[in-house]
PDB file of C-alpha atoms in Angstrom:
ATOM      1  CA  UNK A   1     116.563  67.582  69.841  1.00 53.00           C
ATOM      2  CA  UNK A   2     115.349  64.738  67.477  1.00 58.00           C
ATOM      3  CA  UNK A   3     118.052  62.275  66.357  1.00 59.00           C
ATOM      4  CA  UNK A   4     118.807  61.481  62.992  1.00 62.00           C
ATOM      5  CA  UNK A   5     116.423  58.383  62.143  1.00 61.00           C
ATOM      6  CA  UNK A   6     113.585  60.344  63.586  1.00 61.00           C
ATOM      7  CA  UNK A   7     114.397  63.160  61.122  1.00 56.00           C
ATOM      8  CA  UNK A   8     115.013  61.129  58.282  1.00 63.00           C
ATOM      9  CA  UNK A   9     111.520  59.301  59.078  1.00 61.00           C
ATOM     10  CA  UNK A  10     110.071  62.756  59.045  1.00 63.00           C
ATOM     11  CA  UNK A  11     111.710  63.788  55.770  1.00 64.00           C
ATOM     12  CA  UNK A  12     110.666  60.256  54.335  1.00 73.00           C
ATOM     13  CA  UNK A  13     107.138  61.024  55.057  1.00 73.00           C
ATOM     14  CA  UNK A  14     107.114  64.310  53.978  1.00 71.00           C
ATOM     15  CA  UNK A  15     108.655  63.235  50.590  1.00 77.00           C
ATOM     16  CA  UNK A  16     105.515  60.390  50.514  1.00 82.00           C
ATOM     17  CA  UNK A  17     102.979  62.683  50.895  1.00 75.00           C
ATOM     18  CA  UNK A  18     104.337  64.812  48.449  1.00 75.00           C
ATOM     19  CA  UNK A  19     104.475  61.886  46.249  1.00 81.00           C
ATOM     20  CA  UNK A  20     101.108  61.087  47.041  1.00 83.00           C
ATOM     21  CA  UNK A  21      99.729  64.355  46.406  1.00 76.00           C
ATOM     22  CA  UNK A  22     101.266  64.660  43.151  1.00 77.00           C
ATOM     23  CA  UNK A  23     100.224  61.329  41.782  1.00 82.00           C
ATOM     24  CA  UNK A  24      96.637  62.407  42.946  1.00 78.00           C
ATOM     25  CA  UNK A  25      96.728  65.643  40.888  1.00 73.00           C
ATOM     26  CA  UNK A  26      98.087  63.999  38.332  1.00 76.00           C
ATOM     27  CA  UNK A  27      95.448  61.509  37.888  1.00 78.00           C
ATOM     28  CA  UNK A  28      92.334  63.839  38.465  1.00 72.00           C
ATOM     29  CA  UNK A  29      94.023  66.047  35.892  1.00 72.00           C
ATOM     30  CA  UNK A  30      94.740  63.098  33.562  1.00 76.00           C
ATOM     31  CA  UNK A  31      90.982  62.111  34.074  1.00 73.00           C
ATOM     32  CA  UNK A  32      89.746  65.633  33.201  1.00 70.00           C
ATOM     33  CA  UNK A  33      91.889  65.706  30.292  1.00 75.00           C
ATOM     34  CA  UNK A  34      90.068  62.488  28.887  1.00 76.00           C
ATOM     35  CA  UNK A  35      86.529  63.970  29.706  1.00 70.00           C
ATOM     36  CA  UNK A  36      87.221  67.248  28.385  1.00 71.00           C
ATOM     37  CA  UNK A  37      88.198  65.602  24.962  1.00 75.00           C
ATOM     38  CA  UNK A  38      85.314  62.706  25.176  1.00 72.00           C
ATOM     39  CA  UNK A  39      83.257  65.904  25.339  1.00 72.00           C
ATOM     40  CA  UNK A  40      84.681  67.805  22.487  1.00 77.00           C
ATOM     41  CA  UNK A  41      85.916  65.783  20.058  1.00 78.00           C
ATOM     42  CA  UNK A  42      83.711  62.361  20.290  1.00 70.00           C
ATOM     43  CA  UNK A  43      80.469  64.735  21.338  1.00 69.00           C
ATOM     44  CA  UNK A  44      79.817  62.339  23.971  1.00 68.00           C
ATOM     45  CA  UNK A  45      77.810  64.125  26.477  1.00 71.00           C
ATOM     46  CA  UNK A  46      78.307  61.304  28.814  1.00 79.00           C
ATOM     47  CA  UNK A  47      81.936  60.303  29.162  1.00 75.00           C
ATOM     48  CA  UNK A  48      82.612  56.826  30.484  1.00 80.00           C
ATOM     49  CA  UNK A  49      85.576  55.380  32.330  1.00 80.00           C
ATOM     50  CA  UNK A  50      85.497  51.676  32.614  1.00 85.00           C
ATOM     51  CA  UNK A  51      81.815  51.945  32.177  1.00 85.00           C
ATOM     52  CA  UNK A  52      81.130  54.450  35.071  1.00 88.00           C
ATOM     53  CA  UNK A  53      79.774  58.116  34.320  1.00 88.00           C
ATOM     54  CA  UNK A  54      79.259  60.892  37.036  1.00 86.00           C
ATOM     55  CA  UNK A  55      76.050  63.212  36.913  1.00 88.00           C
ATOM     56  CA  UNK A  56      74.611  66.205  38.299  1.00 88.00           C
ATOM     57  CA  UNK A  57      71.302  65.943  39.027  1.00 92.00           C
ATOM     58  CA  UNK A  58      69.123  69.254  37.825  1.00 90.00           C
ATOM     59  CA  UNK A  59      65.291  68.043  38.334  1.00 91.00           C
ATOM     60  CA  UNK A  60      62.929  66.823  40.967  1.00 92.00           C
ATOM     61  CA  UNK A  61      61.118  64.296  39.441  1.00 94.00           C
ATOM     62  CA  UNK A  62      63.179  61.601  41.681  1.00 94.00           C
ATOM     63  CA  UNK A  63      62.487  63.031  44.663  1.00 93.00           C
ATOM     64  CA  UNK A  64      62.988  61.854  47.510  1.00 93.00           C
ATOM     65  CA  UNK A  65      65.357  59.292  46.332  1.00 94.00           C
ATOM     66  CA  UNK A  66      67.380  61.360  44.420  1.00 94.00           C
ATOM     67  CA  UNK A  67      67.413  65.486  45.186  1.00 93.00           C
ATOM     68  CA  UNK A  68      68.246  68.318  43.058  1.00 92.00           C
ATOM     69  CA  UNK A  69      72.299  69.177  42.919  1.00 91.00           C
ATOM     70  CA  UNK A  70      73.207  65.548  43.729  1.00 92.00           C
ATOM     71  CA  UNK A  71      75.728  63.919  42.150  1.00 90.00           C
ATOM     72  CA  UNK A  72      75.141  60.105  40.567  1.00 93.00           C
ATOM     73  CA  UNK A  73      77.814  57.988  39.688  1.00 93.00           C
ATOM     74  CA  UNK A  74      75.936  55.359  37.269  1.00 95.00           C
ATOM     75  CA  UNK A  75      77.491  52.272  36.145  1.00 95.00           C
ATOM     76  CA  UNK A  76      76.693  50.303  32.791  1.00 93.00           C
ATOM     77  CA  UNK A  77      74.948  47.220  33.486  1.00 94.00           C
ATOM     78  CA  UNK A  78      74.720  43.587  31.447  1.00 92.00           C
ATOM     79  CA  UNK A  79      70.905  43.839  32.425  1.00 92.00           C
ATOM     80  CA  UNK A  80      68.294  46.057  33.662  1.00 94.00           C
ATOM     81  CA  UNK A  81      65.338  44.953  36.513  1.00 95.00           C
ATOM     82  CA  UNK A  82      61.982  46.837  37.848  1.00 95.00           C
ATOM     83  CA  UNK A  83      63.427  48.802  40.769  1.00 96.00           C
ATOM     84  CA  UNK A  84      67.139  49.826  39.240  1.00 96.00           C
ATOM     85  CA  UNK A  85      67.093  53.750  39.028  1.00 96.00           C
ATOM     86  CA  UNK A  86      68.900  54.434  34.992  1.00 96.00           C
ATOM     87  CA  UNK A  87      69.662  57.161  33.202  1.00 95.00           C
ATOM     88  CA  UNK A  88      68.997  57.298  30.118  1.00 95.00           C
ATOM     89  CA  UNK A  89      69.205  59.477  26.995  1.00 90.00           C
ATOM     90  CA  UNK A  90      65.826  60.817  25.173  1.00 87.00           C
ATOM     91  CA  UNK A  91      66.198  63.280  22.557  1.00 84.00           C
ATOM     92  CA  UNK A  92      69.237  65.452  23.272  1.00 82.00           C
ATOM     93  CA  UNK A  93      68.467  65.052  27.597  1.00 87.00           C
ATOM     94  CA  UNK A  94      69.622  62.872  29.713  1.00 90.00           C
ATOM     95  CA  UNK A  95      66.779  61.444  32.457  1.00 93.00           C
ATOM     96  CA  UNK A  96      67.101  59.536  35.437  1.00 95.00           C
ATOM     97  CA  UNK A  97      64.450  57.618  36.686  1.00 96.00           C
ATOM     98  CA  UNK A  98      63.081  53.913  38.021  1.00 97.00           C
ATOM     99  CA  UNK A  99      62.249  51.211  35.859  1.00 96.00           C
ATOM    100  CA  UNK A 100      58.818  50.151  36.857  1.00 96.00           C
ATOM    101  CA  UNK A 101      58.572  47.545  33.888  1.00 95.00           C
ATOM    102  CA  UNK A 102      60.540  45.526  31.640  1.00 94.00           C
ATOM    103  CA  UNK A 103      60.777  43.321  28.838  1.00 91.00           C
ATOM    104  CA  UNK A 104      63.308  41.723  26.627  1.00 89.00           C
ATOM    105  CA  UNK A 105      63.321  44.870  24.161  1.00 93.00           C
ATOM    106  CA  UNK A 106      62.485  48.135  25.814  1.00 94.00           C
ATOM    107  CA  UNK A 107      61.948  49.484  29.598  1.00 96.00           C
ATOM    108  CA  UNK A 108      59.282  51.570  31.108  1.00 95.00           C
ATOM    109  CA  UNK A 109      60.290  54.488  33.803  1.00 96.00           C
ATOM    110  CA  UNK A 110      59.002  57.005  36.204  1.00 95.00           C
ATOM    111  CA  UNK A 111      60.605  59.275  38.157  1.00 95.00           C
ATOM    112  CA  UNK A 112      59.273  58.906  41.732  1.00 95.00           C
ATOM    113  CA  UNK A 113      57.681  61.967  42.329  1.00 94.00           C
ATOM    114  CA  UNK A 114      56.020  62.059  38.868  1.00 94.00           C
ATOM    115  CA  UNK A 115      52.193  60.702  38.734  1.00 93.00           C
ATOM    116  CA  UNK A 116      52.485  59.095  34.609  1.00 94.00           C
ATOM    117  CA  UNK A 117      55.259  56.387  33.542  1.00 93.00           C
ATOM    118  CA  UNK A 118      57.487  57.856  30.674  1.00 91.00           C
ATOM    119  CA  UNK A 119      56.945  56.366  27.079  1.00 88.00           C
ATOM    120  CA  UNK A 120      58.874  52.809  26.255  1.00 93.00           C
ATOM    121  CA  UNK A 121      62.744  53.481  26.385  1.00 94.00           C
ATOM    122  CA  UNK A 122      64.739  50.981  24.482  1.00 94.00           C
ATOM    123  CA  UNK A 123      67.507  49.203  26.436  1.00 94.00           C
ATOM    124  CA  UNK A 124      69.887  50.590  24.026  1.00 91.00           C
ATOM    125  CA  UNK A 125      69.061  53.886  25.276  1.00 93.00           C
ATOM    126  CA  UNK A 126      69.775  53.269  28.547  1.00 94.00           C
ATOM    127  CA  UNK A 127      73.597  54.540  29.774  1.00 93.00           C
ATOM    128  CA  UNK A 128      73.759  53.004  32.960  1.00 95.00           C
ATOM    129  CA  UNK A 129      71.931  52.679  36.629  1.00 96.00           C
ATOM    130  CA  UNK A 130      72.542  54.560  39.615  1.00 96.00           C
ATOM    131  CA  UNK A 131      75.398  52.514  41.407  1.00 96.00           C
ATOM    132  CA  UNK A 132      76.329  55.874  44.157  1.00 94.00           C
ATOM    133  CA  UNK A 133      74.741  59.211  45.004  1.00 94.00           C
ATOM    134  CA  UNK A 134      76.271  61.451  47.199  1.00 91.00           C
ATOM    135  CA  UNK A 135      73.817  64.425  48.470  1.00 92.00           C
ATOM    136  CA  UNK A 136      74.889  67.986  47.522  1.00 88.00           C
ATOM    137  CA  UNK A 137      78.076  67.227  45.472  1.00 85.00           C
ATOM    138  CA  UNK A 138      76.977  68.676  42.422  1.00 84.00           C
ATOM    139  CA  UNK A 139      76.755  71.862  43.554  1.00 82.00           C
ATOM    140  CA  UNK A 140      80.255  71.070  44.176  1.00 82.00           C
ATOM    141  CA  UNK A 141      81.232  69.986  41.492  1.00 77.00           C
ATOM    142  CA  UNK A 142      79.224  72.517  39.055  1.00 76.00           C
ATOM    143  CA  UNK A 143      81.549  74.981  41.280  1.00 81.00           C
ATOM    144  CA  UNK A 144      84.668  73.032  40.189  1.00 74.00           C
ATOM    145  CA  UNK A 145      83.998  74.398  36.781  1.00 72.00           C
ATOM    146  CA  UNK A 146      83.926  77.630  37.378  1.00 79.00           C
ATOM    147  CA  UNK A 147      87.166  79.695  36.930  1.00 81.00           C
ATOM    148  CA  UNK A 148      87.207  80.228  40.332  1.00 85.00           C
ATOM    149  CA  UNK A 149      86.778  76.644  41.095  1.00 80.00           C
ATOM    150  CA  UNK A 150      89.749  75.397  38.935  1.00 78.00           C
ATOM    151  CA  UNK A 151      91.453  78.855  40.523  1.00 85.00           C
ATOM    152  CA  UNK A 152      90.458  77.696  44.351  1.00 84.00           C
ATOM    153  CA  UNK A 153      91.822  73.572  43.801  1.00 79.00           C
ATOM    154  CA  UNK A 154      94.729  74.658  41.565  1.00 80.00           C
ATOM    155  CA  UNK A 155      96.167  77.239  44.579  1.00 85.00           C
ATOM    156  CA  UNK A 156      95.000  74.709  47.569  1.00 81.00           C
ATOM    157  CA  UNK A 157      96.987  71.805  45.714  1.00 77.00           C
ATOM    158  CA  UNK A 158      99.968  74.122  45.795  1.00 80.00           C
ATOM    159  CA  UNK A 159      99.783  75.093  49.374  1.00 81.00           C
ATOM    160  CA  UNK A 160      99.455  71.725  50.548  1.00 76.00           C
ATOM    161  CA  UNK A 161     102.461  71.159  48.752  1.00 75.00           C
ATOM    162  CA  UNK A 162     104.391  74.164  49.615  1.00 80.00           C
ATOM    163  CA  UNK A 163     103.568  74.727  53.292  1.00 77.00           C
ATOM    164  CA  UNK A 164     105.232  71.859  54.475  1.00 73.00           C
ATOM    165  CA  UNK A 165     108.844  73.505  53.134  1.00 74.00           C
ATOM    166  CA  UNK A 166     107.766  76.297  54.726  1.00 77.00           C
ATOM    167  CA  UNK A 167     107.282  74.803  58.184  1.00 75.00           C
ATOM    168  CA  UNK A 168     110.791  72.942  58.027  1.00 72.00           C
ATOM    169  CA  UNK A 169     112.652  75.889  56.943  1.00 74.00           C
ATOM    170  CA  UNK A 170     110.788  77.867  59.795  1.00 73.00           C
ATOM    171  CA  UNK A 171     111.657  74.599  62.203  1.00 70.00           C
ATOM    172  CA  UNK A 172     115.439  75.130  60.893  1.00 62.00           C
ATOM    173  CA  UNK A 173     115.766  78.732  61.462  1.00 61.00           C
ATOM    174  CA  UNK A 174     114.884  78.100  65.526  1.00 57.00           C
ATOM    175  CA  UNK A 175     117.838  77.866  67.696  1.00 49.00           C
TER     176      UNK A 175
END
């Protein structure tokens, strides 16, 4: 039978991961919150926090670098050099691709599995460059948004929360 510091170690750490799950929730919802509103009210398509954006990709043209259903994290930048993969808005898209010139005023790009450079792109369109890209998380994440997404993390969150009472009142009940 465990003594009495071992099961108030075991309650302590229980109560710390419950902490620490909470304050985890808490912030991804507090997060969401922010670029749910960014997206509604300030119509900004590309919601920043502390200069970093994250971005599903949904075209080829950076192929192999960058794959269909990845998700970028991009990162705005001081300055911009031949080589950094941006995104960047034209029109009412947003496009991702490698500078392959520069100047003081405007940037030239081409994604890597396109054969023609895109038009000059001033600097002040660019958003940020590709600082992360993590294979296959945007189909992920695009799943996150479904109702059955929000449905899946909302009742996992509370499971990993509420099994653990579970077990110790099960534990308790033993003779």
């Amino acid at each position: 039978m465990p003594g009495i510091n071992e099961m108030r170690a075991d309650m302590s750490l229980r109560r710390i991961c419950k902490i620490t799950i909470a304050a985890i929730l808490g912030l991804l919802v507090a997060v969401n919150i922010y670029l749910i509103a960014a997206r509604l009210i300030y119509h900004d398509n590309i919601p920043k926090i502390f200069g970093l954006a994250q971005l599903v990709v949904v075209s080829g043209s950076m192929q192999p670098a960058i794959g269909i259903g990845d998700l970028i994290v991009i990162k705005e930048q001081d300055s911009y050099r031949v080589n950094d993969i941006v995104t960047y808005r034209s029109n009412k898209s947003v496009v991702t691709h490698r500078i392959v010139e520069t100047n003081d005023t405007h940037v030239i790009t081409q994604g890597d599995a396109n054969n023609v450079a895109d038009g000059a792109i001033p600097l002040s369109s660019i958003e940020g460059k590709v600082i992360m890209r993590i294979p296959g998380a945007g189909d992920i994440t695009f799943f996150l948004r479904t109702p059955v997404g929000i449905i899946s993390v909302a009742l996992g969150a509370l499971l990993l929360i509420i099994i653990p009472s579970i077990i110790e009142k099960h534990k308790g009940n033993r003779c």
